[in-house]
Amino acid sequence: MPVRSVSTDADYLSGLNPEQLEAVMSTDGPLLVLAGAGTGKTRVLTTRLAHILNNRLAYPSQILSVTFTNKAAREMRERVGKTMGEEVEGLPWLGTFHSIAAKILRIHSELVNLKSSFTILDTDDQIRLLKQIIKAAGIDEKRWTARYLAALIDGWKNKGLTPDKLGADDGFAFADGKGIELYKTYQSRLTVLNAVDFGDLLLHNITIFQKHPDVLKRYHERFRYLLVDEYQDTNVAQYLWLRLLAQGSNNVCCVGDDDQSIYGWRGAEVDNILRFEQDFPGAKVIRLERNYRSTEHILGAASGLIAANKDRLGKTLWTEDAGGHKVSVTGVWDGPAEARIIAGEIENWKSKGRSYNDVAILVRASRQMRNFEERFIQLGLPYRVIGGPRFFERAEIRDAHAYLRVLRSDTDDLAFERIVNTPKRGIGATSISKLQQAARSMNVSLEHATRTIIRTDEIRGKARSALRAFLLDVDRWRREAEDTKHTEMAERILDESGYTQMWRDNKDAKSQGRLDNLKELIIAMGEFDTLEAYMEHVSLVLDVESGPQEDEISLMTLHSAKGLEFPLVFLPGWEEGTFPSQRSLDESGMAGLEEERRLAYVGITRAREMAKIYFAANRQVYGSWQSSLPSRFVDELPIQHVDVESEAGQYNPSRITDRVQEDFGRSFARAQDSGRTSPGWQRFQKNKDQRFGRAPKDIEGHAVRRPAKGKVSNYNVGERVFHTKFGYGAVLETDGTKLTVDFEKAGEKMVLDGFVQRASEV
């Protein structure tokens, strides 16, 4: 194609800083642009693409531009057009990894025994097919679920592993060694159905490129330039796909930030960006370190924190916006106090003429949102939950509420219909339709109609048996509820209905969060004396206007906040076990800790003007009050960029957490005197000297162990466990799903095994 000399004085290049300009102009050979938070990454990427087109270094069809979302692809296309001052035509190879891979696969589908009209299965279809395969193999689908197998297969495909590339040990991840065979069967069935799942799009591309070098050569000749956004978030399959395509022109530019790699839990490999110079010998690395978003102190705190990570390429953010507010670290007594103080700070911010839209609260786990939501509703502060529904609007919470509503009323049709087949009991849509017809014809509720119809032949077989069993459960729960505390009753219903186990068996990445939310629900219920009082509270909460408003506080998880920015950012819950997450540490060790630290770095760098960190001395963890330690990340913040704040004053400490903890005495003594103590403090004062009952002791003072009545599948006599309400204890005896436990603080209690965890897993 005709090529003219490269222009360096075009209007679109004006305003770029020296590093940005170098990244745009370095068009030959491999290039890694390490773009720190707020350093103009998107501008560099779009300007580079515009520069290549404007200087006719390549036709639009010769540029492969890869993003992670369709939204990012649309924005890039629009920004390139604005940069060039005209609408960009073409760019057929600008899109997500999966959209481009699907386009290539349709062209060469016959090479992997598919037709070009292949169907891309969604998750529901994938699960349905896997259920058929598991059933045909004679495997217990309740123990080895289709959803779990789908997650395993997706993980293997994200690593670029076809069934023949798996090791023998991989197969034992499912059904005692049958995983590989099931994977093979699944792939064979997809071929017969002329279908693929999302993982196949890249996997089939890789297979085609590796087995058919002539096809790969065609794409080497086609693509003169490759641009990749968010390279730190690529998984192994995406990495292999890109490496194969980049072997042609070698003009590959990857833009990313190793310090913002926070998606390891869904397959992202930070090593991909760390070894870029090894993968592409002679590669140029340009660091974008000038930040256009945050103040000097915010950047200093974030840079000092992330410096503790060993697996990073290294860069130091700086800004011309000198000074500003230091990052504040505040110690509070408990979670409710944390929500109260932050809400007060937001009201003060608003009173100074600032906007609610300027404010974000970033939490590590969605279960932390409830205290803030209830406080905002109480004060009438408008808010939005980004990346998910509000706490009481989440599916698992609505399901649990439906069980409680059925417990209270036999005429609540909406609740009855919601849970009658949740979890799955074999009561299909046809059976439910018959129940609805019967209810209308008899002019009675669904439950009353069900009690009648199960005595007829209208519904037969498994559905009738399941309906009869469900009604027996409902009747038993109503009898037991008469003399059982509402929180314990809720635990029992969720356990005995199989609802909790349904989410345990679901290996989706969000399932653990749903289980955490159910435990948080029990905590919420415990704040009310009766079920009726709690349900009335929920009705009032859900009745609050939740339509779109122009000015709202943003509430979200740290993962959801990536790519966003706000003038004022609150970062609550910085305690060991919560942040860094104990689960991440247990599952991934040092790699998990470093990813958690990167998440903290992302959180701080979302702030433009002010970042405020909080940790509590006490937390209600799944219903039990426990002392908590400040996060190790707090002490990794550079002292010169941090202010310690509390109700008792402001300090510049030599060690952050020591100074905050020293201040607790003054702060809460003053709060007590002024009558501003939190509910958590009041509960602590009430219970701190209370003597709890203990199990009988033998002559040497040891708790007497009673003989077990029967074997329990998950827990054994003597095993140390943790209960959401009673805390830690040891199992004395087992009886089916019931455990008798000697709790350290609450004494001997009988509980259901579905609501305890092994102490080592807490």
Coordinates of C-alpha atoms in Angstrom, one line a residue, residues 375-745:
R375 CA -28.1 3.7 57.2
F376 CA -28.7 5.6 53.9
I377 CA -32.4 4.6 53.9
Q378 CA -32.8 5.7 57.5
L379 CA -31.3 9.1 56.7
G380 CA -32.9 9.4 53.3
L381 CA -29.6 9.6 51.4
P382 CA -30.0 8.6 47.7
Y383 CA -27.7 5.8 46.6
R384 CA -27.1 3.3 43.7
V385 CA -25.5 -0.1 43.8
I386 CA -23.1 -0.5 40.9
G387 CA -22.4 -4.0 39.5
G388 CA -25.4 -5.7 41.2
P389 CA -28.8 -5.2 42.9
R390 CA -29.3 -3.7 46.4
F391 CA -28.9 -6.2 49.3
F392 CA -32.6 -6.8 49.9
E393 CA -33.2 -7.1 46.1
R394 CA -30.6 -9.8 45.5
A395 CA -32.1 -13.1 44.2
E396 CA -30.9 -15.2 47.2
I397 CA -32.3 -12.7 49.7
R398 CA -35.7 -12.6 47.9
D399 CA -35.8 -16.4 47.8
A400 CA -35.1 -16.6 51.6
H401 CA -37.7 -13.9 52.2
A402 CA -40.2 -16.0 50.2
Y403 CA -39.7 -19.0 52.5
L404 CA -40.3 -16.7 55.5
R405 CA -43.4 -15.2 53.9
V406 CA -44.8 -18.7 53.3
L407 CA -44.1 -19.5 56.9
R408 CA -46.2 -16.6 58.0
S409 CA -49.1 -16.9 55.5
D410 CA -50.7 -19.7 53.5
T411 CA -52.2 -17.2 51.0
D412 CA -49.0 -15.6 49.8
D413 CA -49.2 -16.9 46.2
L414 CA -46.2 -15.0 44.9
A415 CA -43.9 -16.3 47.6
F416 CA -45.3 -19.9 47.3
E417 CA -44.8 -19.9 43.5
R418 CA -41.2 -18.5 43.9
I419 CA -40.0 -21.3 46.2
V420 CA -42.1 -24.3 45.4
N421 CA -39.4 -25.5 42.9
T422 CA -36.4 -23.6 44.4
P423 CA -34.2 -25.5 44.7
K424 CA -35.3 -27.9 41.9
R425 CA -37.7 -30.5 43.2
G426 CA -39.0 -31.8 39.9
I427 CA -42.0 -29.5 39.9
G428 CA -42.0 -28.2 36.3
A429 CA -43.8 -25.3 34.6
T430 CA -46.6 -27.6 33.5
S431 CA -47.4 -28.7 37.1
I432 CA -47.3 -25.1 38.3
S433 CA -49.6 -24.0 35.5
K434 CA -52.1 -26.7 36.7
L435 CA -51.9 -25.4 40.3
Q436 CA -52.6 -21.9 39.1
Q437 CA -55.7 -23.1 37.1
A438 CA -57.0 -25.0 40.1
A439 CA -56.5 -22.0 42.4
R440 CA -58.4 -19.8 40.0
S441 CA -61.3 -22.3 39.5
M442 CA -61.6 -22.9 43.2
N443 CA -61.0 -19.2 44.1
V444 CA -58.4 -20.2 46.7
S445 CA -54.7 -19.6 47.2
L446 CA -52.0 -21.7 45.5
E447 CA -51.1 -23.5 48.7
H448 CA -54.8 -24.4 49.3
A449 CA -55.2 -25.6 45.7
T450 CA -52.0 -27.7 46.0
R451 CA -53.3 -29.4 49.1
T452 CA -56.4 -30.4 47.2
I453 CA -54.8 -31.3 43.9
I454 CA -52.2 -33.7 45.3
R455 CA -55.1 -36.0 46.3
T456 CA -56.3 -36.2 42.7
D457 CA -54.8 -37.5 39.4
E458 CA -54.3 -34.0 37.9
I459 CA -50.6 -34.2 38.8
R460 CA -48.8 -37.5 39.0
G461 CA -45.5 -39.1 39.6
K462 CA -42.5 -37.2 40.8
A463 CA -44.1 -33.8 40.8
R464 CA -47.0 -35.0 43.1
S465 CA -44.6 -36.6 45.5
A466 CA -42.4 -33.5 45.5
L467 CA -45.4 -31.3 46.2
R468 CA -46.6 -33.5 49.1
A469 CA -43.1 -33.6 50.6
F470 CA -42.8 -29.8 50.3
L471 CA -46.2 -29.2 52.1
L472 CA -45.1 -31.6 54.9
D473 CA -42.0 -29.5 55.3
V474 CA -44.0 -26.3 55.4
D475 CA -46.4 -27.7 58.0
R476 CA -43.5 -28.8 60.2
W477 CA -41.7 -25.5 59.9
R478 CA -44.9 -23.7 61.0
R479 CA -45.2 -25.9 64.1
E480 CA -41.6 -25.5 65.0
A481 CA -41.7 -21.7 64.5
E482 CA -44.1 -21.4 67.4
D483 CA -41.4 -22.0 70.0
T484 CA -38.2 -21.3 68.0
K485 CA -36.4 -18.0 67.6
H486 CA -36.9 -16.5 64.2
T487 CA -33.2 -16.4 63.3
E488 CA -32.7 -20.1 64.2
M489 CA -35.9 -20.9 62.3
A490 CA -34.6 -19.1 59.2
E491 CA -31.3 -21.1 59.4
R492 CA -33.3 -24.3 59.7
I493 CA -35.6 -23.6 56.7
L494 CA -32.7 -22.7 54.4
D495 CA -30.8 -25.8 55.4
E496 CA -33.6 -28.4 55.4
S497 CA -35.1 -27.0 52.2
G498 CA -31.8 -27.7 50.4
Y499 CA -31.5 -24.0 49.5
T500 CA -28.1 -23.5 51.2
Q501 CA -26.8 -26.7 49.7
M502 CA -27.9 -25.6 46.3
W503 CA -25.5 -22.7 46.4
R504 CA -22.8 -24.8 47.9
D505 CA -23.0 -27.2 45.0
N506 CA -23.0 -24.3 42.5
K507 CA -19.4 -23.7 41.6
D508 CA -20.1 -20.3 39.9
A509 CA -17.7 -17.6 41.1
K510 CA -20.6 -15.7 42.7
S511 CA -21.9 -18.6 44.7
Q512 CA -19.7 -18.0 47.7
G513 CA -20.9 -14.4 47.8
R514 CA -24.5 -15.5 47.8
L515 CA -23.8 -17.8 50.8
D516 CA -22.1 -14.9 52.6
N517 CA -25.2 -12.8 51.8
L518 CA -27.5 -15.4 53.4
K519 CA -25.4 -15.4 56.5
E520 CA -25.5 -11.6 56.5
L521 CA -29.3 -11.9 56.3
I522 CA -29.4 -13.9 59.5
I523 CA -27.4 -11.1 61.2
A524 CA -30.0 -8.5 59.9
M525 CA -32.8 -10.6 61.3
G526 CA -31.1 -10.8 64.6
E527 CA -31.5 -7.1 65.1
F528 CA -35.3 -7.5 65.4
D529 CA -37.2 -9.3 68.2
T530 CA -39.6 -11.1 65.9
L531 CA -40.0 -12.3 62.4
E532 CA -43.0 -9.9 61.9
A533 CA -40.9 -6.9 63.0
Y534 CA -38.1 -7.9 60.6
M535 CA -40.5 -8.5 57.6
E536 CA -42.2 -5.1 58.2
H537 CA -38.7 -3.5 58.2
V538 CA -37.9 -5.2 54.8
S539 CA -41.2 -4.0 53.3
L540 CA -40.4 -0.4 54.3
V541 CA -36.9 -0.7 52.9
L542 CA -38.2 -2.1 49.5
D543 CA -40.9 0.5 49.4
V544 CA -38.3 3.3 49.3
E545 CA -38.2 5.0 45.9
S546 CA -35.5 3.2 43.9
G547 CA -36.0 4.8 40.5
P548 CA -33.2 6.7 38.7
Q549 CA -32.1 9.9 40.4
E550 CA -29.7 12.5 39.1
D551 CA -27.6 12.7 42.3
E552 CA -26.7 9.4 44.2
I553 CA -24.0 7.9 46.2
S554 CA -22.2 5.0 44.5
L555 CA -21.9 1.8 46.4
M556 CA -19.9 -1.1 44.9
T557 CA -17.2 -3.7 45.3
L558 CA -13.6 -2.9 44.6
H559 CA -13.7 -5.2 41.6
S560 CA -16.6 -3.2 40.1
A561 CA -14.7 0.1 40.6
K562 CA -11.9 -0.6 38.2
G563 CA -11.9 2.1 35.5
L564 CA -14.0 4.5 37.5
E565 CA -13.0 7.6 39.4
F566 CA -14.6 9.9 42.1
P567 CA -13.6 13.0 44.0
L568 CA -14.3 11.3 47.3
V569 CA -13.8 7.6 48.0
F570 CA -14.5 5.7 51.2
L571 CA -12.7 2.4 51.7
P572 CA -14.3 0.6 54.7
G573 CA -13.5 -2.8 56.2
W574 CA -9.7 -2.8 56.0
E575 CA -9.3 -5.7 58.5
E576 CA -7.4 -8.9 58.3
G577 CA -9.6 -11.7 57.0
T578 CA -11.8 -9.2 55.2
F579 CA -9.2 -7.3 53.3
P580 CA -7.0 -9.1 52.4
S581 CA -9.6 -11.8 52.0
Q582 CA -8.8 -14.9 54.1
R583 CA -10.2 -17.0 51.3
S584 CA -7.7 -15.5 48.8
L585 CA -4.8 -16.2 51.1
D586 CA -5.9 -19.8 51.8
E587 CA -6.4 -20.6 48.1
S588 CA -3.5 -18.8 46.5
G589 CA -1.0 -18.0 49.2
M590 CA 1.5 -15.2 48.3
A591 CA 0.0 -14.8 44.8
G592 CA -3.4 -14.2 46.5
L593 CA -1.9 -11.7 48.9
E594 CA -0.3 -9.7 46.0
E595 CA -3.6 -9.7 44.1
E596 CA -5.4 -8.4 47.2
R597 CA -2.8 -5.7 47.5
R598 CA -3.3 -4.7 43.9
L599 CA -7.0 -4.5 44.7
A600 CA -6.2 -2.1 47.5
Y601 CA -4.1 0.0 45.1
V602 CA -7.0 0.1 42.6
G603 CA -9.3 1.3 45.4
I604 CA -7.1 4.2 46.5
T605 CA -6.4 5.3 43.0
R606 CA -10.1 5.7 42.2
A607 CA -10.0 8.9 44.3
R608 CA -9.3 12.3 42.8
E609 CA -9.4 14.5 45.8
M610 CA -9.9 12.5 49.0
A611 CA -9.5 8.8 50.0
K612 CA -10.7 7.7 53.4
I613 CA -9.9 4.2 54.9
Y614 CA -11.7 2.6 57.9
F615 CA -11.2 -0.4 60.0
A616 CA -13.2 -1.7 63.0
A617 CA -12.0 -3.0 66.3
N618 CA -15.0 -5.4 66.4
R619 CA -16.9 -7.1 63.6
Q620 CA -20.1 -9.1 63.6
V621 CA -18.7 -12.0 61.5
Y622 CA -21.6 -14.2 60.4
G623 CA -23.6 -13.3 63.5
S624 CA -20.8 -13.6 66.1
W625 CA -19.0 -10.5 67.5
Q626 CA -15.2 -10.9 67.2
S627 CA -12.3 -8.6 67.7
S628 CA -10.6 -7.8 64.5
L629 CA -7.1 -6.8 63.5
P630 CA -6.3 -3.9 61.2
S631 CA -5.3 -4.9 57.7
R632 CA -1.6 -5.3 57.1
F633 CA -2.2 -2.9 54.2
V634 CA -2.8 -0.1 56.7
D635 CA 0.7 -0.2 58.0
E636 CA 2.1 -0.5 54.5
L637 CA 0.8 3.0 53.7
P638 CA 3.7 5.6 53.8
I639 CA 3.4 7.7 57.0
Q640 CA 4.1 11.0 55.2
H641 CA 0.9 10.6 53.0
V642 CA -1.4 9.5 55.8
D643 CA -3.4 11.2 58.5
V644 CA -5.0 9.2 61.4
E645 CA -8.4 10.5 62.2
S646 CA -10.9 9.8 64.9
E647 CA -13.6 11.5 67.0
A648 CA -10.9 12.4 69.5
G649 CA -8.6 14.3 67.1
Q650 CA -6.0 14.0 64.4
Y651 CA -2.5 12.6 64.5
N652 CA 0.6 12.1 62.4
P653 CA 1.6 8.7 63.8
S654 CA 4.9 6.8 63.7
R655 CA 2.9 3.6 63.2
I656 CA -0.6 3.9 61.9
T657 CA -2.5 1.1 63.6
D658 CA -0.8 1.5 67.0
R659 CA -1.9 5.2 67.1
V660 CA -5.4 4.5 66.0
Q661 CA -5.8 1.7 68.6
E662 CA -4.3 3.9 71.3
D663 CA -6.9 6.5 70.4
F664 CA -9.9 4.1 70.8
G665 CA -10.0 4.7 74.5
R666 CA -10.3 8.5 74.2
S667 CA -12.6 8.4 71.2
F668 CA -15.3 6.0 72.6
A669 CA -15.1 7.4 76.1
R670 CA -16.0 10.7 74.6
A671 CA -18.7 9.1 72.5
Q672 CA -20.2 7.3 75.5
D673 CA -20.3 10.6 77.5
S674 CA -22.1 12.3 74.7
G675 CA -24.6 9.5 74.3
R676 CA -23.4 8.7 70.7
T677 CA -22.4 5.1 71.3
S678 CA -23.1 2.6 68.6
P679 CA -25.4 -0.4 69.0
G680 CA -22.3 -2.6 68.8
W681 CA -20.8 -0.7 71.8
Q682 CA -24.0 -1.0 73.8
R683 CA -24.1 -4.8 73.1
F684 CA -20.5 -5.1 74.1
Q685 CA -21.1 -3.3 77.4
K686 CA -24.2 -5.4 78.1
N687 CA -22.5 -8.7 77.4
K688 CA -18.9 -8.3 78.4
D689 CA -19.3 -9.5 82.0
Q690 CA -22.1 -12.1 81.3
R691 CA -21.2 -15.6 82.3
F692 CA -22.3 -18.1 79.7
G693 CA -23.3 -21.7 80.5
R694 CA -20.8 -24.4 79.9
A695 CA -21.0 -28.1 79.2
P696 CA -20.5 -30.4 82.2
K697 CA -16.9 -30.8 83.3
D698 CA -15.2 -34.0 84.5
I699 CA -13.0 -34.1 87.6
E700 CA -10.0 -32.6 85.7
G701 CA -12.1 -29.8 84.3
H702 CA -12.5 -31.1 80.8
A703 CA -15.8 -30.9 79.0
V704 CA -17.7 -34.2 79.1
R705 CA -18.0 -35.8 75.6
R706 CA -21.2 -37.6 75.0
P707 CA -21.3 -40.6 72.7
A708 CA -22.4 -39.8 69.2
K709 CA -25.8 -41.1 68.2
G710 CA -24.9 -41.5 64.5
K711 CA -22.5 -40.6 61.7
V712 CA -22.7 -37.2 60.0
S713 CA -21.4 -36.9 56.5
N714 CA -19.4 -33.7 57.0
Y715 CA -18.5 -33.3 60.6
N716 CA -17.1 -35.7 63.3
V717 CA -17.2 -35.7 67.1
G718 CA -14.4 -33.6 68.5
E719 CA -14.1 -31.4 65.4
R720 CA -13.7 -27.7 65.9
V721 CA -16.4 -25.7 64.1
F722 CA -17.7 -22.1 63.8
H723 CA -21.4 -21.1 63.9
T724 CA -22.8 -17.9 62.5
K725 CA -24.4 -17.0 65.9
F726 CA -22.7 -18.9 68.6
G727 CA -19.1 -18.6 67.5
Y728 CA -16.4 -21.3 67.9
G729 CA -17.0 -24.7 69.5
A730 CA -16.3 -28.4 69.4
V731 CA -18.7 -31.1 68.2
L732 CA -20.0 -33.3 71.1
E733 CA -22.4 -35.5 69.2
T734 CA -24.1 -35.9 65.8
D735 CA -27.6 -37.0 64.9
G736 CA -28.3 -36.9 61.2
T737 CA -28.0 -33.2 60.2
K738 CA -28.1 -32.1 63.8
L739 CA -24.9 -31.4 65.8
T740 CA -24.6 -30.9 69.5
V741 CA -21.7 -28.4 70.0
D742 CA -19.9 -27.1 73.0
F743 CA -19.5 -23.5 72.1
E744 CA -16.8 -21.4 73.9
K745 CA -19.1 -18.6 74.8

